[in-house]
Amino acid sequence: MQLFAHRGVSALAPENSSRAFEMALTAQADGIELDVRGVADKAMVIHDEDLQRTTNGSGSVYNLSFSQWQQLDAGDGKPPPVLLDVLAMVAGKSQVNIELKCCSAIKPVMKDIKQAMALYGFEPEQLCLSAFDHHILKAVRCELPSHPVAPLISACPLDYAACAEPLIAQAIHCHVETTNLELVEDAHARGLDVRVYTVTRELDLLRMRTLGVDAVFVDDIHWAQAVLAH
Ligand code: G3P
Ligand code: CA
């Protein structure tokens, strides 16, 4: 079972910060998950629309110019990173799951992915795009046919993983509380990987392994590595 560092090693460093991603690389995470919003025509790595929780700023991210963005502190003494800078840091050493939080992320994310593919040594399958808004993934799938996409779901639908099929998705990303054997078996029967967010308890981590899920998102990769080593 693969381990994805959720918002980097967010248990030990500020979430979605450059330091959290450096720690994930040092820990040899199989993948790094991060959240992207389109701000001032750039793909910015930040979870919330509001700046308050994760930076020293306040108000909506969408009111900022790029120079104002560069004045922010994401908790590690640096501004929240631009996607392209994270991809330059990772440079093919890990998978990256880019979660698009809003439509405004689509265009700048496409641009950064194309640039990263040309410059930083990624294979297409290392850069997976996910979103709760499946219409975003439909747009992505048209533009980047060789990159994996993965719809996020937060419940267990009546038709299980069927939403992945029209997207020609490679995986489905499921909530830990609503991931069960029926969902995992349905996804696998459709040829999909199953990745589960966000696993913070030992009993859930072990349950996911027993269910045969392919990857889990964890805030503390060191903790997960230690639990799974036993
Ligand atoms: O991508 C998995 C997970 O990160 C989705 O939820 O709120 O942590 O972005 P959230
Ligand atoms: Ca996320």
PDB file of N, CA, C and O in Angstrom, residues 187-225:
ATOM      1  N   ALA A 187     -14.387  -0.726  -7.533  1.00  0.00           N
ATOM      2  CA  ALA A 187     -13.361   0.094  -8.191  1.00  0.00           C
ATOM      3  C   ALA A 187     -12.316  -0.800  -8.872  1.00  0.00           C
ATOM      4  O   ALA A 187     -11.940  -0.562 -10.033  1.00  0.00           O
ATOM      5  N   HIS A 188     -11.873  -1.812  -8.164  1.00  0.00           N
ATOM      6  CA  HIS A 188     -10.864  -2.705  -8.750  1.00  0.00           C
ATOM      7  C   HIS A 188     -11.418  -3.444  -9.970  1.00  0.00           C
ATOM      8  O   HIS A 188     -10.710  -3.629 -10.966  1.00  0.00           O
ATOM      9  N   ALA A 189     -12.683  -3.827  -9.914  1.00  0.00           N
ATOM     10  CA  ALA A 189     -13.293  -4.510 -11.068  1.00  0.00           C
ATOM     11  C   ALA A 189     -13.348  -3.591 -12.293  1.00  0.00           C
ATOM     12  O   ALA A 189     -13.344  -4.045 -13.435  1.00  0.00           O
ATOM     13  N   ARG A 190     -13.387  -2.281 -12.039  1.00  0.00           N
ATOM     14  CA  ARG A 190     -13.382  -1.301 -13.137  1.00  0.00           C
ATOM     15  C   ARG A 190     -11.957  -0.919 -13.549  1.00  0.00           C
ATOM     16  O   ARG A 190     -11.755  -0.025 -14.374  1.00  0.00           O
ATOM     17  N   GLY A 191     -10.957  -1.551 -12.920  1.00  0.00           N
ATOM     18  CA  GLY A 191      -9.566  -1.281 -13.276  1.00  0.00           C
ATOM     19  C   GLY A 191      -8.998  -0.027 -12.625  1.00  0.00           C
ATOM     20  O   GLY A 191      -7.974   0.504 -13.067  1.00  0.00           O
ATOM     21  N   LEU A 192      -9.657   0.413 -11.560  1.00  0.00           N
ATOM     22  CA  LEU A 192      -9.231   1.647 -10.895  1.00  0.00           C
ATOM     23  C   LEU A 192      -8.397   1.342  -9.658  1.00  0.00           C
ATOM     24  O   LEU A 192      -8.673   0.382  -8.932  1.00  0.00           O
ATOM     25  N   ASP A 193      -7.406   2.196  -9.392  1.00  0.00           N
ATOM     26  CA  ASP A 193      -6.766   2.183  -8.085  1.00  0.00           C
ATOM     27  C   ASP A 193      -7.689   2.881  -7.092  1.00  0.00           C
ATOM     28  O   ASP A 193      -8.456   3.786  -7.469  1.00  0.00           O
ATOM     29  N   VAL A 194      -7.568   2.493  -5.839  1.00  0.00           N
ATOM     30  CA  VAL A 194      -8.338   3.132  -4.762  1.00  0.00           C
ATOM     31  C   VAL A 194      -7.351   3.798  -3.812  1.00  0.00           C
ATOM     32  O   VAL A 194      -6.459   3.147  -3.277  1.00  0.00           O
ATOM     33  N   ARG A 195      -7.519   5.104  -3.653  1.00  0.00           N
ATOM     34  CA  ARG A 195      -6.684   5.850  -2.695  1.00  0.00           C
ATOM     35  C   ARG A 195      -7.626   6.494  -1.675  1.00  0.00           C
ATOM     36  O   ARG A 195      -8.673   7.034  -2.049  1.00  0.00           O
ATOM     37  N   VAL A 196      -7.226   6.441  -0.411  1.00  0.00           N
ATOM     38  CA  VAL A 196      -8.148   6.825   0.670  1.00  0.00           C
ATOM     39  C   VAL A 196      -7.571   7.966   1.494  1.00  0.00           C
ATOM     40  O   VAL A 196      -6.421   7.913   1.941  1.00  0.00           O
ATOM     41  N   TYR A 197      -8.392   8.991   1.706  1.00  0.00           N
ATOM     42  CA  TYR A 197      -8.025  10.146   2.522  1.00  0.00           C
ATOM     43  C   TYR A 197      -8.897  10.200   3.763  1.00  0.00           C
ATOM     44  O   TYR A 197     -10.002   9.676   3.731  1.00  0.00           O
ATOM     45  N   THR A 198      -8.531  10.879   4.780  1.00  0.00           N
ATOM     46  CA  THR A 198      -7.151  11.085   5.231  1.00  0.00           C
ATOM     47  C   THR A 198      -7.000  10.202   6.449  1.00  0.00           C
ATOM     48  O   THR A 198      -7.812  10.302   7.381  1.00  0.00           O
ATOM     49  N   VAL A 199      -6.044   9.326   6.446  1.00  0.00           N
ATOM     50  CA  VAL A 199      -5.943   8.288   7.470  1.00  0.00           C
ATOM     51  C   VAL A 199      -5.052   8.783   8.601  1.00  0.00           C
ATOM     52  O   VAL A 199      -3.868   9.065   8.391  1.00  0.00           O
ATOM     53  N   THR A 200      -5.645   8.900   9.790  1.00  0.00           N
ATOM     54  CA  THR A 200      -4.889   9.416  10.945  1.00  0.00           C
ATOM     55  C   THR A 200      -4.873   8.432  12.111  1.00  0.00           C
ATOM     56  O   THR A 200      -4.185   8.673  13.090  1.00  0.00           O
ATOM     57  N   ARG A 201      -5.680   7.368  12.022  1.00  0.00           N
ATOM     58  CA  ARG A 201      -5.753   6.428  13.149  1.00  0.00           C
ATOM     59  C   ARG A 201      -5.196   5.076  12.726  1.00  0.00           C
ATOM     60  O   ARG A 201      -5.442   4.606  11.608  1.00  0.00           O
ATOM     61  N   GLU A 202      -4.508   4.435  13.664  1.00  0.00           N
ATOM     62  CA  GLU A 202      -3.873   3.141  13.368  1.00  0.00           C
ATOM     63  C   GLU A 202      -4.902   2.112  12.904  1.00  0.00           C
ATOM     64  O   GLU A 202      -4.661   1.372  11.947  1.00  0.00           O
ATOM     65  N   LEU A 203      -6.057   2.083  13.568  1.00  0.00           N
ATOM     66  CA  LEU A 203      -7.042   1.061  13.193  1.00  0.00           C
ATOM     67  C   LEU A 203      -7.528   1.267  11.764  1.00  0.00           C
ATOM     68  O   LEU A 203      -7.811   0.309  11.035  1.00  0.00           O
ATOM     69  N   ASP A 204      -7.621   2.523  11.323  1.00  0.00           N
ATOM     70  CA  ASP A 204      -8.027   2.784   9.931  1.00  0.00           C
ATOM     71  C   ASP A 204      -6.925   2.407   8.945  1.00  0.00           C
ATOM     72  O   ASP A 204      -7.195   1.875   7.871  1.00  0.00           O
ATOM     73  N   LEU A 205      -5.694   2.709   9.331  1.00  0.00           N
ATOM     74  CA  LEU A 205      -4.572   2.377   8.442  1.00  0.00           C
ATOM     75  C   LEU A 205      -4.518   0.864   8.208  1.00  0.00           C
ATOM     76  O   LEU A 205      -4.384   0.394   7.060  1.00  0.00           O
ATOM     77  N   LEU A 206      -4.684   0.111   9.276  1.00  0.00           N
ATOM     78  CA  LEU A 206      -4.637  -1.348   9.159  1.00  0.00           C
ATOM     79  C   LEU A 206      -5.869  -1.880   8.419  1.00  0.00           C
ATOM     80  O   LEU A 206      -5.774  -2.816   7.615  1.00  0.00           O
ATOM     81  N   ARG A 207      -7.021  -1.234   8.640  1.00  0.00           N
ATOM     82  CA  ARG A 207      -8.243  -1.649   7.923  1.00  0.00           C
ATOM     83  C   ARG A 207      -8.087  -1.416   6.426  1.00  0.00           C
ATOM     84  O   ARG A 207      -8.494  -2.237   5.606  1.00  0.00           O
ATOM     85  N   MET A 208      -7.470  -0.295   6.043  1.00  0.00           N
ATOM     86  CA  MET A 208      -7.288   0.003   4.618  1.00  0.00           C
ATOM     87  C   MET A 208      -6.365  -1.032   3.969  1.00  0.00           C
ATOM     88  O   MET A 208      -6.600  -1.470   2.841  1.00  0.00           O
ATOM     89  N   ARG A 209      -5.349  -1.431   4.714  1.00  0.00           N
ATOM     90  CA  ARG A 209      -4.458  -2.462   4.162  1.00  0.00           C
ATOM     91  C   ARG A 209      -5.223  -3.779   3.985  1.00  0.00           C
ATOM     92  O   ARG A 209      -5.080  -4.448   2.953  1.00  0.00           O
ATOM     93  N   THR A 210      -6.037  -4.126   4.979  1.00  0.00           N
ATOM     94  CA  THR A 210      -6.824  -5.371   4.887  1.00  0.00           C
ATOM     95  C   THR A 210      -7.807  -5.316   3.719  1.00  0.00           C
ATOM     96  O   THR A 210      -8.027  -6.312   3.030  1.00  0.00           O
ATOM     97  N   LEU A 211      -8.384  -4.150   3.482  1.00  0.00           N
ATOM     98  CA  LEU A 211      -9.337  -4.001   2.369  1.00  0.00           C
ATOM     99  C   LEU A 211      -8.648  -4.063   1.003  1.00  0.00           C
ATOM    100  O   LEU A 211      -9.301  -4.210  -0.017  1.00  0.00           O
ATOM    101  N   GLY A 212      -7.334  -3.910   1.000  1.00  0.00           N
ATOM    102  CA  GLY A 212      -6.593  -3.968  -0.262  1.00  0.00           C
ATOM    103  C   GLY A 212      -6.573  -2.666  -1.032  1.00  0.00           C
ATOM    104  O   GLY A 212      -6.431  -2.661  -2.263  1.00  0.00           O
ATOM    105  N   VAL A 213      -6.724  -1.532  -0.322  1.00  0.00           N
ATOM    106  CA  VAL A 213      -6.656  -0.256  -1.058  1.00  0.00           C
ATOM    107  C   VAL A 213      -5.218  -0.041  -1.539  1.00  0.00           C
ATOM    108  O   VAL A 213      -4.268  -0.584  -0.995  1.00  0.00           O
ATOM    109  N   ASP A 214      -5.076   0.752  -2.567  1.00  0.00           N
ATOM    110  CA  ASP A 214      -3.774   0.894  -3.225  1.00  0.00           C
ATOM    111  C   ASP A 214      -2.894   1.951  -2.577  1.00  0.00           C
ATOM    112  O   ASP A 214      -1.670   1.879  -2.652  1.00  0.00           O
ATOM    113  N   ALA A 215      -3.521   2.963  -1.979  1.00  0.00           N
ATOM    114  CA  ALA A 215      -2.733   4.042  -1.360  1.00  0.00           C
ATOM    115  C   ALA A 215      -3.595   4.747  -0.326  1.00  0.00           C
ATOM    116  O   ALA A 215      -4.830   4.745  -0.412  1.00  0.00           O
ATOM    117  N   VAL A 216      -2.927   5.335   0.634  1.00  0.00           N
ATOM    118  CA  VAL A 216      -3.632   6.182   1.612  1.00  0.00           C
ATOM    119  C   VAL A 216      -2.927   7.524   1.700  1.00  0.00           C
ATOM    120  O   VAL A 216      -1.705   7.625   1.488  1.00  0.00           O
ATOM    121  N   PHE A 217      -3.699   8.542   2.000  1.00  0.00           N
ATOM    122  CA  PHE A 217      -3.175   9.879   2.276  1.00  0.00           C
ATOM    123  C   PHE A 217      -3.031  10.008   3.786  1.00  0.00           C
ATOM    124  O   PHE A 217      -4.003   9.769   4.527  1.00  0.00           O
ATOM    125  N   VAL A 218      -1.835  10.380   4.229  1.00  0.00           N
ATOM    126  CA  VAL A 218      -1.582  10.507   5.670  1.00  0.00           C
ATOM    127  C   VAL A 218      -0.883  11.828   5.948  1.00  0.00           C
ATOM    128  O   VAL A 218      -0.082  12.312   5.139  1.00  0.00           O
ATOM    129  N   ASP A 219      -1.191  12.405   7.123  1.00  0.00           N
ATOM    130  CA  ASP A 219      -0.530  13.655   7.514  1.00  0.00           C
ATOM    131  C   ASP A 219       0.883  13.395   8.028  1.00  0.00           C
ATOM    132  O   ASP A 219       1.748  14.264   7.936  1.00  0.00           O
ATOM    133  N   ASP A 220       1.076  12.194   8.617  1.00  0.00           N
ATOM    134  CA  ASP A 220       2.376  11.875   9.218  1.00  0.00           C
ATOM    135  C   ASP A 220       2.924  10.597   8.597  1.00  0.00           C
ATOM    136  O   ASP A 220       2.587   9.482   8.993  1.00  0.00           O
ATOM    137  N   ILE A 221       3.750  10.784   7.603  1.00  0.00           N
ATOM    138  CA  ILE A 221       4.258   9.643   6.838  1.00  0.00           C
ATOM    139  C   ILE A 221       5.157   8.752   7.696  1.00  0.00           C
ATOM    140  O   ILE A 221       5.168   7.533   7.536  1.00  0.00           O
ATOM    141  N   HIS A 222       5.878   9.341   8.638  1.00  0.00           N
ATOM    142  CA  HIS A 222       6.774   8.549   9.507  1.00  0.00           C
ATOM    143  C   HIS A 222       5.950   7.595  10.378  1.00  0.00           C
ATOM    144  O   HIS A 222       6.296   6.439  10.556  1.00  0.00           O
ATOM    145  N   TRP A 223       4.847   8.129  10.923  1.00  0.00           N
ATOM    146  CA  TRP A 223       3.942   7.299  11.731  1.00  0.00           C
ATOM    147  C   TRP A 223       3.405   6.135  10.885  1.00  0.00           C
ATOM    148  O   TRP A 223       3.415   4.984  11.327  1.00  0.00           O
ATOM    149  N   ALA A 224       2.940   6.408   9.676  1.00  0.00           N
ATOM    150  CA  ALA A 224       2.356   5.368   8.830  1.00  0.00           C
ATOM    151  C   ALA A 224       3.409   4.328   8.450  1.00  0.00           C
ATOM    152  O   ALA A 224       3.131   3.116   8.462  1.00  0.00           O
ATOM    153  N   GLN A 225       4.596   4.775   8.129  1.00  0.00           N
ATOM    154  CA  GLN A 225       5.660   3.827   7.786  1.00  0.00           C
ATOM    155  C   GLN A 225       5.944   2.900   8.965  1.00  0.00           C
ATOM    156  O   GLN A 225       6.127   1.689   8.798  1.00  0.00           O
TER     157      GLN A 225
END
